Amino acid sequence: QVQLVESGGGSVQAGGSLRLSCEASEYTYSSYCKGWFRQAPGKEREGVASITGGGKIYYRDSVKGRFTISQDNAKNTLYLQMDNLKPDDTAQYYCAAQREPTYSCGRMVRTTENVDDWGQGTQVTVSS
């Protein structure tokens, strides 16, 4: 099991920016489909963005144009740049890995069912 450690959460005002990082314990992480999820109180966990080992990217509609997912495979690290943040973006954010290469990486922004590894989460709070 790969260990995932998120960092970079915090509190910002609406319109502000944050950059989340997720460092993995294994170099094989770079080859997996990787993604960011979030969960607000009382709501289900939802996919935000995902990226294949080769760099193909998928986004949830509500974050397109505001969030950017990227990776540094040499550092086994995944990033999520969040700009123009809104109060509705307030949630605990988790990074995740999907190991099976035959599963759709794009589907990762719609379901948690194929996720194999989770980070512990980092809180993002956006005030109006």
PDB file of C-alpha atoms in Angstrom:
ATOM      1  CA  GLN A   1       0.000   0.000   0.000  1.00  0.00           C
ATOM      2  CA  VAL A   2       1.376   3.401  -0.964  1.00  0.00           C
ATOM      3  CA  GLN A   3       1.398   6.069   1.739  1.00  0.00           C
ATOM      4  CA  LEU A   4       0.075   9.463   0.681  1.00  0.00           C
ATOM      5  CA  VAL A   5       0.644  12.652   2.670  1.00  0.00           C
ATOM      6  CA  GLU A   6      -1.186  15.864   1.789  1.00  0.00           C
ATOM      7  CA  SER A   7      -0.166  19.386   2.747  1.00  0.00           C
ATOM      8  CA  GLY A   8      -1.037  22.946   1.817  1.00  0.00           C
ATOM      9  CA  GLY A   9      -4.562  23.365   3.110  1.00  0.00           C
ATOM     10  CA  GLY A  10      -5.667  26.446   5.019  1.00  0.00           C
ATOM     11  CA  SER A  11      -8.151  29.281   5.262  1.00  0.00           C
ATOM     12  CA  VAL A  12      -8.584  31.923   2.574  1.00  0.00           C
ATOM     13  CA  GLN A  13     -11.151  34.465   1.512  1.00  0.00           C
ATOM     14  CA  ALA A  14     -13.248  33.990  -1.583  1.00  0.00           C
ATOM     15  CA  GLY A  15     -11.214  34.711  -4.686  1.00  0.00           C
ATOM     16  CA  GLY A  16      -7.999  33.558  -3.054  1.00  0.00           C
ATOM     17  CA  SER A  17      -5.672  30.710  -3.969  1.00  0.00           C
ATOM     18  CA  LEU A  18      -4.165  27.650  -2.353  1.00  0.00           C
ATOM     19  CA  ARG A  19      -1.825  24.939  -3.587  1.00  0.00           C
ATOM     20  CA  LEU A  20      -2.167  21.419  -2.237  1.00  0.00           C
ATOM     21  CA  SER A  21       0.615  18.844  -2.415  1.00  0.00           C
ATOM     22  CA  CYS A  22       0.519  15.075  -2.030  1.00  0.00           C
ATOM     23  CA  GLU A  23       3.755  13.171  -1.562  1.00  0.00           C
ATOM     24  CA  ALA A  24       3.804   9.415  -2.135  1.00  0.00           C
ATOM     25  CA  SER A  25       6.018   6.865  -0.434  1.00  0.00           C
ATOM     26  CA  GLU A  26       6.648   4.759  -3.541  1.00  0.00           C
ATOM     27  CA  TYR A  27       8.090   5.617  -6.930  1.00  0.00           C
ATOM     28  CA  THR A  28       5.474   3.393  -8.613  1.00  0.00           C
ATOM     29  CA  TYR A  29       2.893   6.045  -7.654  1.00  0.00           C
ATOM     30  CA  SER A  30       3.952   8.053 -10.699  1.00  0.00           C
ATOM     31  CA  SER A  31       2.549   5.398 -13.028  1.00  0.00           C
ATOM     32  CA  TYR A  32      -0.894   5.248 -11.410  1.00  0.00           C
ATOM     33  CA  CYS A  33      -3.999   7.229 -12.102  1.00  0.00           C
ATOM     34  CA  LYS A  34      -3.956   9.846  -9.340  1.00  0.00           C
ATOM     35  CA  GLY A  35      -6.558  12.254  -8.188  1.00  0.00           C
ATOM     36  CA  TRP A  36      -7.925  14.745  -5.715  1.00  0.00           C
ATOM     37  CA  PHE A  37     -11.228  14.309  -3.907  1.00  0.00           C
ATOM     38  CA  ARG A  38     -13.060  16.466  -1.401  1.00  0.00           C
ATOM     39  CA  GLN A  39     -15.705  15.968   1.239  1.00  0.00           C
ATOM     40  CA  ALA A  40     -17.753  18.680   2.859  1.00  0.00           C
ATOM     41  CA  PRO A  41     -19.600  18.077   6.155  1.00  0.00           C
ATOM     42  CA  GLY A  42     -22.751  16.062   5.557  1.00  0.00           C
ATOM     43  CA  LYS A  43     -21.916  15.395   1.917  1.00  0.00           C
ATOM     44  CA  GLU A  44     -20.464  12.481  -0.003  1.00  0.00           C
ATOM     45  CA  ARG A  45     -16.849  12.441  -1.072  1.00  0.00           C
ATOM     46  CA  GLU A  46     -16.551  13.665  -4.642  1.00  0.00           C
ATOM     47  CA  GLY A  47     -13.842  13.626  -7.256  1.00  0.00           C
ATOM     48  CA  VAL A  48     -12.273  16.953  -8.197  1.00  0.00           C
ATOM     49  CA  ALA A  49      -9.528  16.163 -10.706  1.00  0.00           C
ATOM     50  CA  SER A  50      -7.479  13.220 -11.926  1.00  0.00           C
ATOM     51  CA  ILE A  51      -4.342  12.673 -13.970  1.00  0.00           C
ATOM     52  CA  THR A  52      -2.824   9.623 -15.616  1.00  0.00           C
ATOM     53  CA  GLY A  53       0.828   8.665 -15.369  1.00  0.00           C
ATOM     54  CA  GLY A  54       1.239  10.034 -18.872  1.00  0.00           C
ATOM     55  CA  GLY A  55      -0.360  13.351 -17.985  1.00  0.00           C
ATOM     56  CA  LYS A  56      -3.912  13.108 -19.350  1.00  0.00           C
ATOM     57  CA  ILE A  57      -6.123  15.279 -17.140  1.00  0.00           C
ATOM     58  CA  TYR A  58      -9.772  15.281 -16.134  1.00  0.00           C
ATOM     59  CA  TYR A  59     -11.740  17.806 -14.063  1.00  0.00           C
ATOM     60  CA  ARG A  60     -15.068  18.024 -12.349  1.00  0.00           C
ATOM     61  CA  ASP A  61     -17.183  20.612 -14.186  1.00  0.00           C
ATOM     62  CA  SER A  62     -17.490  22.918 -11.174  1.00  0.00           C
ATOM     63  CA  VAL A  63     -13.716  23.433 -10.913  1.00  0.00           C
ATOM     64  CA  LYS A  64     -12.787  23.700 -14.581  1.00  0.00           C
ATOM     65  CA  GLY A  65     -10.884  26.910 -15.264  1.00  0.00           C
ATOM     66  CA  ARG A  66     -10.140  27.425 -11.566  1.00  0.00           C
ATOM     67  CA  PHE A  67      -8.234  24.311 -10.437  1.00  0.00           C
ATOM     68  CA  THR A  68      -5.125  22.815 -12.035  1.00  0.00           C
ATOM     69  CA  ILE A  69      -3.848  19.322 -11.295  1.00  0.00           C
ATOM     70  CA  SER A  70      -0.212  18.516 -12.013  1.00  0.00           C
ATOM     71  CA  GLN A  71       2.469  16.029 -11.059  1.00  0.00           C
ATOM     72  CA  ASP A  72       6.217  15.845 -10.575  1.00  0.00           C
ATOM     73  CA  ASN A  73       7.060  12.209 -11.154  1.00  0.00           C
ATOM     74  CA  ALA A  74      10.688  12.700 -10.104  1.00  0.00           C
ATOM     75  CA  LYS A  75       9.430  13.740  -6.669  1.00  0.00           C
ATOM     76  CA  ASN A  76       6.484  11.301  -6.521  1.00  0.00           C
ATOM     77  CA  THR A  77       4.317  14.336  -5.812  1.00  0.00           C
ATOM     78  CA  LEU A  78       0.870  15.394  -6.964  1.00  0.00           C
ATOM     79  CA  TYR A  79      -0.356  18.990  -6.838  1.00  0.00           C
ATOM     80  CA  LEU A  80      -3.646  20.850  -6.976  1.00  0.00           C
ATOM     81  CA  GLN A  81      -3.478  24.577  -7.667  1.00  0.00           C
ATOM     82  CA  MET A  82      -6.771  26.155  -6.644  1.00  0.00           C
ATOM     83  CA  ASP A  83      -7.509  29.695  -7.827  1.00  0.00           C
ATOM     84  CA  ASN A  84     -10.583  31.906  -7.517  1.00  0.00           C
ATOM     85  CA  LEU A  85     -11.747  29.834  -4.575  1.00  0.00           C
ATOM     86  CA  LYS A  86     -15.402  29.943  -3.579  1.00  0.00           C
ATOM     87  CA  PRO A  87     -17.120  29.179  -0.252  1.00  0.00           C
ATOM     88  CA  ASP A  88     -18.587  26.049  -1.893  1.00  0.00           C
ATOM     89  CA  ASP A  89     -15.012  24.732  -2.249  1.00  0.00           C
ATOM     90  CA  THR A  90     -14.770  24.409   1.535  1.00  0.00           C
ATOM     91  CA  ALA A  91     -14.056  20.760   2.337  1.00  0.00           C
ATOM     92  CA  GLN A  92     -11.511  18.219   3.455  1.00  0.00           C
ATOM     93  CA  TYR A  93      -9.345  17.448   0.430  1.00  0.00           C
ATOM     94  CA  TYR A  94      -7.834  14.005  -0.142  1.00  0.00           C
ATOM     95  CA  CYS A  95      -5.362  12.714  -2.672  1.00  0.00           C
ATOM     96  CA  ALA A  96      -5.822   9.201  -3.977  1.00  0.00           C
ATOM     97  CA  ALA A  97      -4.371   6.540  -6.224  1.00  0.00           C
ATOM     98  CA  GLN A  98      -6.018   4.032  -8.536  1.00  0.00           C
ATOM     99  CA  ARG A  99      -3.587   1.250  -9.390  1.00  0.00           C
ATOM    100  CA  GLU A 100      -5.446  -0.816 -11.971  1.00  0.00           C
ATOM    101  CA  PRO A 101      -4.391   0.509 -15.389  1.00  0.00           C
ATOM    102  CA  THR A 102      -7.479  -0.824 -17.153  1.00  0.00           C
ATOM    103  CA  TYR A 103      -9.837   1.359 -15.122  1.00  0.00           C
ATOM    104  CA  SER A 104     -10.753   4.730 -16.583  1.00  0.00           C
ATOM    105  CA  CYS A 105      -8.854   7.579 -14.976  1.00  0.00           C
ATOM    106  CA  GLY A 106     -11.514  10.004 -16.150  1.00  0.00           C
ATOM    107  CA  ARG A 107     -14.114   8.096 -14.169  1.00  0.00           C
ATOM    108  CA  MET A 108     -12.174   8.919 -11.023  1.00  0.00           C
ATOM    109  CA  VAL A 109     -13.799  12.381 -10.956  1.00  0.00           C
ATOM    110  CA  ARG A 110     -17.229  10.733 -10.734  1.00  0.00           C
ATOM    111  CA  THR A 111     -16.731   7.823  -8.324  1.00  0.00           C
ATOM    112  CA  THR A 112     -14.562   6.625  -5.450  1.00  0.00           C
ATOM    113  CA  GLU A 113     -15.174   2.944  -6.181  1.00  0.00           C
ATOM    114  CA  ASN A 114     -11.841   2.156  -7.852  1.00  0.00           C
ATOM    115  CA  VAL A 115      -9.572   4.059  -5.480  1.00  0.00           C
ATOM    116  CA  ASP A 116      -6.955   1.889  -3.768  1.00  0.00           C
ATOM    117  CA  ASP A 117      -5.050   4.367  -1.601  1.00  0.00           C
ATOM    118  CA  TRP A 118      -6.073   7.510   0.285  1.00  0.00           C
ATOM    119  CA  GLY A 119      -4.206  10.269   2.030  1.00  0.00           C
ATOM    120  CA  GLN A 120      -5.250  11.530   5.441  1.00  0.00           C
ATOM    121  CA  GLY A 121      -6.759  14.744   4.086  1.00  0.00           C
ATOM    122  CA  THR A 122      -6.125  18.450   4.426  1.00  0.00           C
ATOM    123  CA  GLN A 123      -8.745  21.072   5.261  1.00  0.00           C
ATOM    124  CA  VAL A 124      -9.576  23.927   2.911  1.00  0.00           C
ATOM    125  CA  THR A 125     -11.845  26.680   4.237  1.00  0.00           C
ATOM    126  CA  VAL A 126     -13.036  29.537   2.033  1.00  0.00           C
ATOM    127  CA  SER A 127     -14.840  32.445   3.650  1.00  0.00           C
ATOM    128  CA  SER A 128     -17.099  34.893   1.858  1.00  0.00           C
TER     129      SER A 128
END
